[in-house]
Every structure is written in structure tokens, then in C-alpha cells.
């Protein structure tokens, strides 16, 4: 009689034990998915049941703000995971032991054996079966972000450029003016990006531009030594992600700058001078679309002072603006960037004042490595 009551009571508390909740103290680096993987033993990161259990934990813990960045030391309430890898003491039921000795030797009157019929059926009852989550639950967006974490790749960027350029120069001595406009101007940039982490990456860039100018405009009969000029640029820099929509990058560079220098009455010289400089670029993605972003950039370009061939090229700080469209097809796929840049600067020397106006359109193709 005593053993029967004990087993009956045991069967009443087993279902309660199956749905018991436990407390869990968050460790450094824990996420909801990593907790589920550890408790349930999931090895397939694409198993849809991972997201179902992560949703259950979040529902029981409304204090969670970011499931991908849990605070170490926080205490979470976890459901009892069916089929979990962790081992807990299990009570083995042995229905054959009390049943077989009782059935044969009983010789007492029927009134004293009312506990015998149908009692063994209770002893062989199995614990409640684990509750299986739905077969294909949609993964939450935030949890899915973790599955793609660390997917950044080093890249090579190739950008052809087309630009329209106007140079206006004034002779400091005679106040004679000359104006040059580009007939054709094309360029090509190559860029290498080295990813350091989710926030930082290093950049190296080299570029080449070839410009053919129309005849000089300004003074009748004015001449210039030649009409074609080429420019090269070398730059090293770094880029930092302030937020998902705000970025900054900075470069140190050395580049050919094109000048129109007066050499006498009605005569001018078109020349390129390699001058060091720096550039800072603040970009804001103000439109976040499905697979693309649209943004704008504010750029500050610094050109250092230099003296060469008795001509002093003065330092200057020039503002530049840009608009861009960038695809977001994943870090492991080709991406594209279309940009339009406008510059209105000034580059003076000790013999001339020069203004430069440029409109540049480019298409950058980023190739993951």
C-alpha cells in the first residue's frame, strides 16, 4: 500500500517537474541563441527551432533589450528545455517489481484486495512527451543578424570617373584673365579595403585622370603651352562607422594639382604639381531602402603649401559635397556605388589667383576578397 501511494504521488508531480522554470545568470558574450544552443545541443545553425526557443525566453524575460548583447550578470528565467543536453536525475519506474509478487500469493478475501485491480496501469505511465516547436517558424530579424555576424570581407574597389572641369586664372601683375574648360576628362580609381572589425577598416587608393582642355578663353590671341594634362593621386586612410547610418573616413594623400600659370602677356602655362594634402569625409545614409541606401557626404579637402621653380603654391581648405546611391547585397557579394561630386575651390600662387569648379560622376564596383 505504501509503495503504491508513493508511486501515485510521484506520477502527479512529474508533469509539474517537466515544465519547471530555472534561473540563469548571463555570462560575458551570451546571446539568446547561444544559450539555446548550449541547453538544447543544437549544432545546425539553420535549425528553425533555435529561434522558437529564443522567442520563448524573450517572452518570459521582458527586461531584455537586445537579444544579441545580453548584460553579464543579469538573471534570466529559462523554461525547462525538453531533450536538453544537460543531465538531470531521472527516477526509473519499475512497474514489474510491485505487480508480480502481489498477484500470485494473495489469499485474503476480496474485501482486503481492493487496491490490486488496475493499479499496475498507473505504474507504467510514461513521463509527458516533449513539446515540439512548430516546424518552420520565421526567424526574428534581430536573431538572424547574429547568424550573419562577422561576415565582413576585405575588398577591392574599381571606379571609372567622368568629370567636367573649369579653371579660371588671373595674373596678379596684369589682372589678365584666362579660362579653361575640359573637352574630355576621364579617370580610374583603384581602392583596397582591409577590414579590422565591424567598426574600422583601412583604405589604400591610387587614381589616374587624363583631361583634354578646349582652347584658352578670356583674352583674344592668348596661348597656352599644351592642352592635355594628366593627374595621379596616392592616398592612405581609415574609415569608421559611427552608427549604422553615419560614417567618417580620413585620408593623407599626395596628388597632382593642375594650375594655369601666366608666363608673359597673353601666354600661359598649364602644369601639374604634386602637392601633399589631406581629406576628411562625413557621410550620412539618409534613406535606408530594401537592398540599398541613399546618402550624402560633406568633405573637407586640405592642400598644403609648396614652393617649386620659384613659384609659391599657397595652402587652402576646400569644401566638397557629394550624393551617392549604394547597393547592400551582402558583404560577400559584388556591390555598387554611384556618386556625384561637386567642388568649387581656389588654389592661389604668388603670381596668380585660380578658381576651380568640378563636377564628377563615378561608378564604384566593390569586389569581396
GROMACS .gro file of C-alpha atoms in nm, residues 74-244:
model
  171
   74UNK     CA    1   2.161   3.963  -1.549
   75UNK     CA    2   1.938   3.680  -1.426
   76UNK     CA    3   1.703   3.524  -1.682
   77UNK     CA    4   1.415   3.285  -1.627
   78UNK     CA    5   1.454   2.984  -1.858
   79UNK     CA    6   1.191   2.724  -1.945
   80UNK     CA    7   1.278   2.359  -1.892
   81UNK     CA    8   1.415   2.254  -2.230
   82UNK     CA    9   1.285   1.910  -2.341
   83UNK     CA   10   1.559   1.682  -2.467
   84UNK     CA   11   1.829   1.920  -2.342
   85UNK     CA   12   2.191   1.808  -2.333
   86UNK     CA   13   2.218   1.883  -1.962
   87UNK     CA   14   2.166   1.575  -1.748
   88UNK     CA   15   1.925   1.573  -1.456
   89UNK     CA   16   1.846   1.292  -1.216
   90UNK     CA   17   1.578   1.066  -1.363
   91UNK     CA   18   1.356   0.841  -1.150
   92UNK     CA   19   1.329   0.500  -1.307
   93UNK     CA   20   0.990   0.337  -1.268
   94UNK     CA   21   0.990  -0.042  -1.227
   95UNK     CA   22   0.629  -0.148  -1.265
   96UNK     CA   23   0.713  -0.521  -1.273
   97UNK     CA   24   0.852  -0.531  -0.918
   98UNK     CA   25   0.532  -0.445  -0.722
   99UNK     CA   26   0.297  -0.618  -0.966
  100UNK     CA   27   0.425  -0.975  -0.996
  101UNK     CA   28   0.475  -1.055  -0.623
  102UNK     CA   29   0.131  -0.920  -0.534
  103UNK     CA   30  -0.073  -1.108  -0.795
  104UNK     CA   31   0.014  -1.472  -0.703
  105UNK     CA   32   0.032  -1.503  -0.323
  106UNK     CA   33  -0.287  -1.311  -0.234
  107UNK     CA   34  -0.533  -1.548  -0.049
  108UNK     CA   35  -0.722  -1.294   0.158
  109UNK     CA   36  -1.093  -1.224   0.095
  110UNK     CA   37  -1.178  -0.991  -0.190
  111UNK     CA   38  -1.264  -0.709   0.054
  112UNK     CA   39  -0.896  -0.677   0.150
  113UNK     CA   40  -0.764  -0.659  -0.206
  114UNK     CA   41  -0.945  -0.355  -0.343
  115UNK     CA   42  -0.608  -0.191  -0.423
  116UNK     CA   43  -0.496  -0.465  -0.662
  117UNK     CA   44  -0.713  -0.425  -0.975
  118UNK     CA   45  -0.582  -0.183  -1.241
  119UNK     CA   46  -0.309  -0.038  -1.014
  120UNK     CA   47  -0.018  -0.163  -1.229
  121UNK     CA   48  -0.150   0.050  -1.520
  122UNK     CA   49  -0.065   0.363  -1.321
  123UNK     CA   50   0.290   0.245  -1.257
  124UNK     CA   51   0.380   0.207  -1.625
  125UNK     CA   52   0.268   0.556  -1.727
  126UNK     CA   53   0.544   0.743  -1.916
  127UNK     CA   54   0.653   1.099  -1.836
  128UNK     CA   55   0.494   1.371  -2.052
  129UNK     CA   56   0.637   1.380  -2.404
  130UNK     CA   57   0.848   1.683  -2.501
  131UNK     CA   58   0.658   1.962  -2.671
  132UNK     CA   59   0.792   2.001  -3.024
  133UNK     CA   60   0.806   2.359  -3.157
  134UNK     CA   61   0.642   2.442  -3.492
  135UNK     CA   62   0.831   2.305  -3.792
  136UNK     CA   63   0.910   2.631  -3.971
  137UNK     CA   64   0.883   2.940  -3.750
  138UNK     CA   65   1.000   3.263  -3.917
  139UNK     CA   66   1.333   3.369  -3.763
  140UNK     CA   67   1.323   3.708  -3.587
  141UNK     CA   68   1.518   3.980  -3.764
  142UNK     CA   69   1.743   4.057  -3.467
  143UNK     CA   70   1.830   3.692  -3.408
  144UNK     CA   71   1.903   3.643  -3.775
  145UNK     CA   72   2.153   3.930  -3.753
  146UNK     CA   73   2.367   3.717  -3.523
  147UNK     CA   74   2.380   3.435  -3.776
  148UNK     CA   75   2.540   3.675  -4.026
  149UNK     CA   76   2.772   3.846  -3.778
  150UNK     CA   77   3.136   3.856  -3.872
  151UNK     CA   78   3.057   3.842  -4.245
  152UNK     CA   79   3.268   4.145  -4.342
  153UNK     CA   80   3.527   4.085  -4.615
  154UNK     CA   81   3.832   4.271  -4.739
  155UNK     CA   82   3.756   4.422  -5.078
  156UNK     CA   83   3.892   4.582  -5.392
  157UNK     CA   84   3.706   4.877  -5.544
  158UNK     CA   85   3.726   4.981  -5.909
  159UNK     CA   86   3.580   5.318  -6.007
  160UNK     CA   87   3.574   5.476  -6.353
  161UNK     CA   88   3.509   5.853  -6.341
  162UNK     CA   89   3.385   6.118  -6.581
  163UNK     CA   90   3.418   6.485  -6.494
  164UNK     CA   91   3.365   6.836  -6.621
  165UNK     CA   92   3.634   7.085  -6.514
  166UNK     CA   93   3.662   7.463  -6.536
  167UNK     CA   94   3.978   7.658  -6.439
  168UNK     CA   95   3.978   8.038  -6.412
  169UNK     CA   96   4.315   8.209  -6.359
  170UNK     CA   97   4.401   8.576  -6.301
  171UNK     CA   98   4.750   8.720  -6.349
  172UNK     CA   99   4.841   8.901  -6.025
  173UNK     CA  100   5.056   9.156  -6.211
  174UNK     CA  101   4.835   9.248  -6.508
  175UNK     CA  102   4.492   9.124  -6.386
  176UNK     CA  103   4.464   8.946  -6.719
  177UNK     CA  104   4.225   8.651  -6.702
  178UNK     CA  105   4.219   8.313  -6.871
  179UNK     CA  106   3.956   8.043  -6.863
  180UNK     CA  107   3.996   7.676  -6.949
  181UNK     CA  108   3.715   7.422  -6.976
  182UNK     CA  109   3.760   7.050  -7.021
  183UNK     CA  110   3.680   6.895  -7.355
  184UNK     CA  111   3.702   6.547  -7.208
  185UNK     CA  112   3.814   6.425  -6.869
  186UNK     CA  113   3.814   6.062  -6.758
  187UNK     CA  114   3.974   5.883  -6.467
  188UNK     CA  115   4.008   5.550  -6.291
  189UNK     CA  116   4.045   5.480  -5.919
  190UNK     CA  117   4.159   5.157  -5.753
  191UNK     CA  118   4.090   5.108  -5.383
  192UNK     CA  119   4.180   4.833  -5.136
  193UNK     CA  120   3.991   4.794  -4.808
  194UNK     CA  121   4.129   4.595  -4.514
  195UNK     CA  122   3.860   4.509  -4.258
  196UNK     CA  123   3.980   4.533  -3.897
  197UNK     CA  124   3.644   4.478  -3.722
  198UNK     CA  125   3.277   4.575  -3.755
  199UNK     CA  126   3.363   4.943  -3.700
  200UNK     CA  127   3.706   5.006  -3.852
  201UNK     CA  128   3.873   4.938  -4.184
  202UNK     CA  129   4.187   5.069  -4.356
  203UNK     CA  130   4.192   5.208  -4.709
  204UNK     CA  131   4.461   5.247  -4.977
  205UNK     CA  132   4.384   5.424  -5.303
  206UNK     CA  133   4.554   5.514  -5.630
  207UNK     CA  134   4.392   5.715  -5.908
  208UNK     CA  135   4.468   5.848  -6.255
  209UNK     CA  136   4.293   6.122  -6.455
  210UNK     CA  137   4.352   6.245  -6.809
  211UNK     CA  138   4.199   6.578  -6.918
  212UNK     CA  139   4.188   6.741  -7.261
  213UNK     CA  140   4.111   7.117  -7.247
  214UNK     CA  141   3.943   7.340  -7.502
  215UNK     CA  142   4.139   7.640  -7.637
  216UNK     CA  143   4.201   7.913  -7.382
  217UNK     CA  144   3.917   8.159  -7.336
  218UNK     CA  145   3.950   8.511  -7.199
  219UNK     CA  146   4.187   8.733  -7.394
  220UNK     CA  147   4.198   8.735  -7.773
  221UNK     CA  148   4.517   8.579  -7.901
  222UNK     CA  149   4.608   8.422  -7.567
  223UNK     CA  150   4.804   8.099  -7.597
  224UNK     CA  151   4.890   7.809  -7.370
  225UNK     CA  152   5.179   7.563  -7.389
  226UNK     CA  153   4.964   7.250  -7.425
  227UNK     CA  154   4.603   7.137  -7.387
  228UNK     CA  155   4.630   6.795  -7.219
  229UNK     CA  156   4.719   6.728  -6.857
  230UNK     CA  157   4.727   6.407  -6.651
  231UNK     CA  158   4.697   6.369  -6.276
  232UNK     CA  159   4.780   6.089  -6.034
  233UNK     CA  160   4.686   6.053  -5.668
  234UNK     CA  161   4.806   5.821  -5.391
  235UNK     CA  162   4.618   5.804  -5.061
  236UNK     CA  163   4.615   5.609  -4.735
  237UNK     CA  164   4.335   5.635  -4.482
  238UNK     CA  165   4.091   5.478  -4.241
  239UNK     CA  166   3.712   5.457  -4.216
  240UNK     CA  167   3.499   5.435  -3.901
  241UNK     CA  168   3.130   5.353  -3.860
  242UNK     CA  169   2.987   5.595  -3.602
  243UNK     CA  170   2.641   5.437  -3.636
  244UNK     CA  171   2.469   5.216  -3.896
   0.00000   0.00000   0.00000
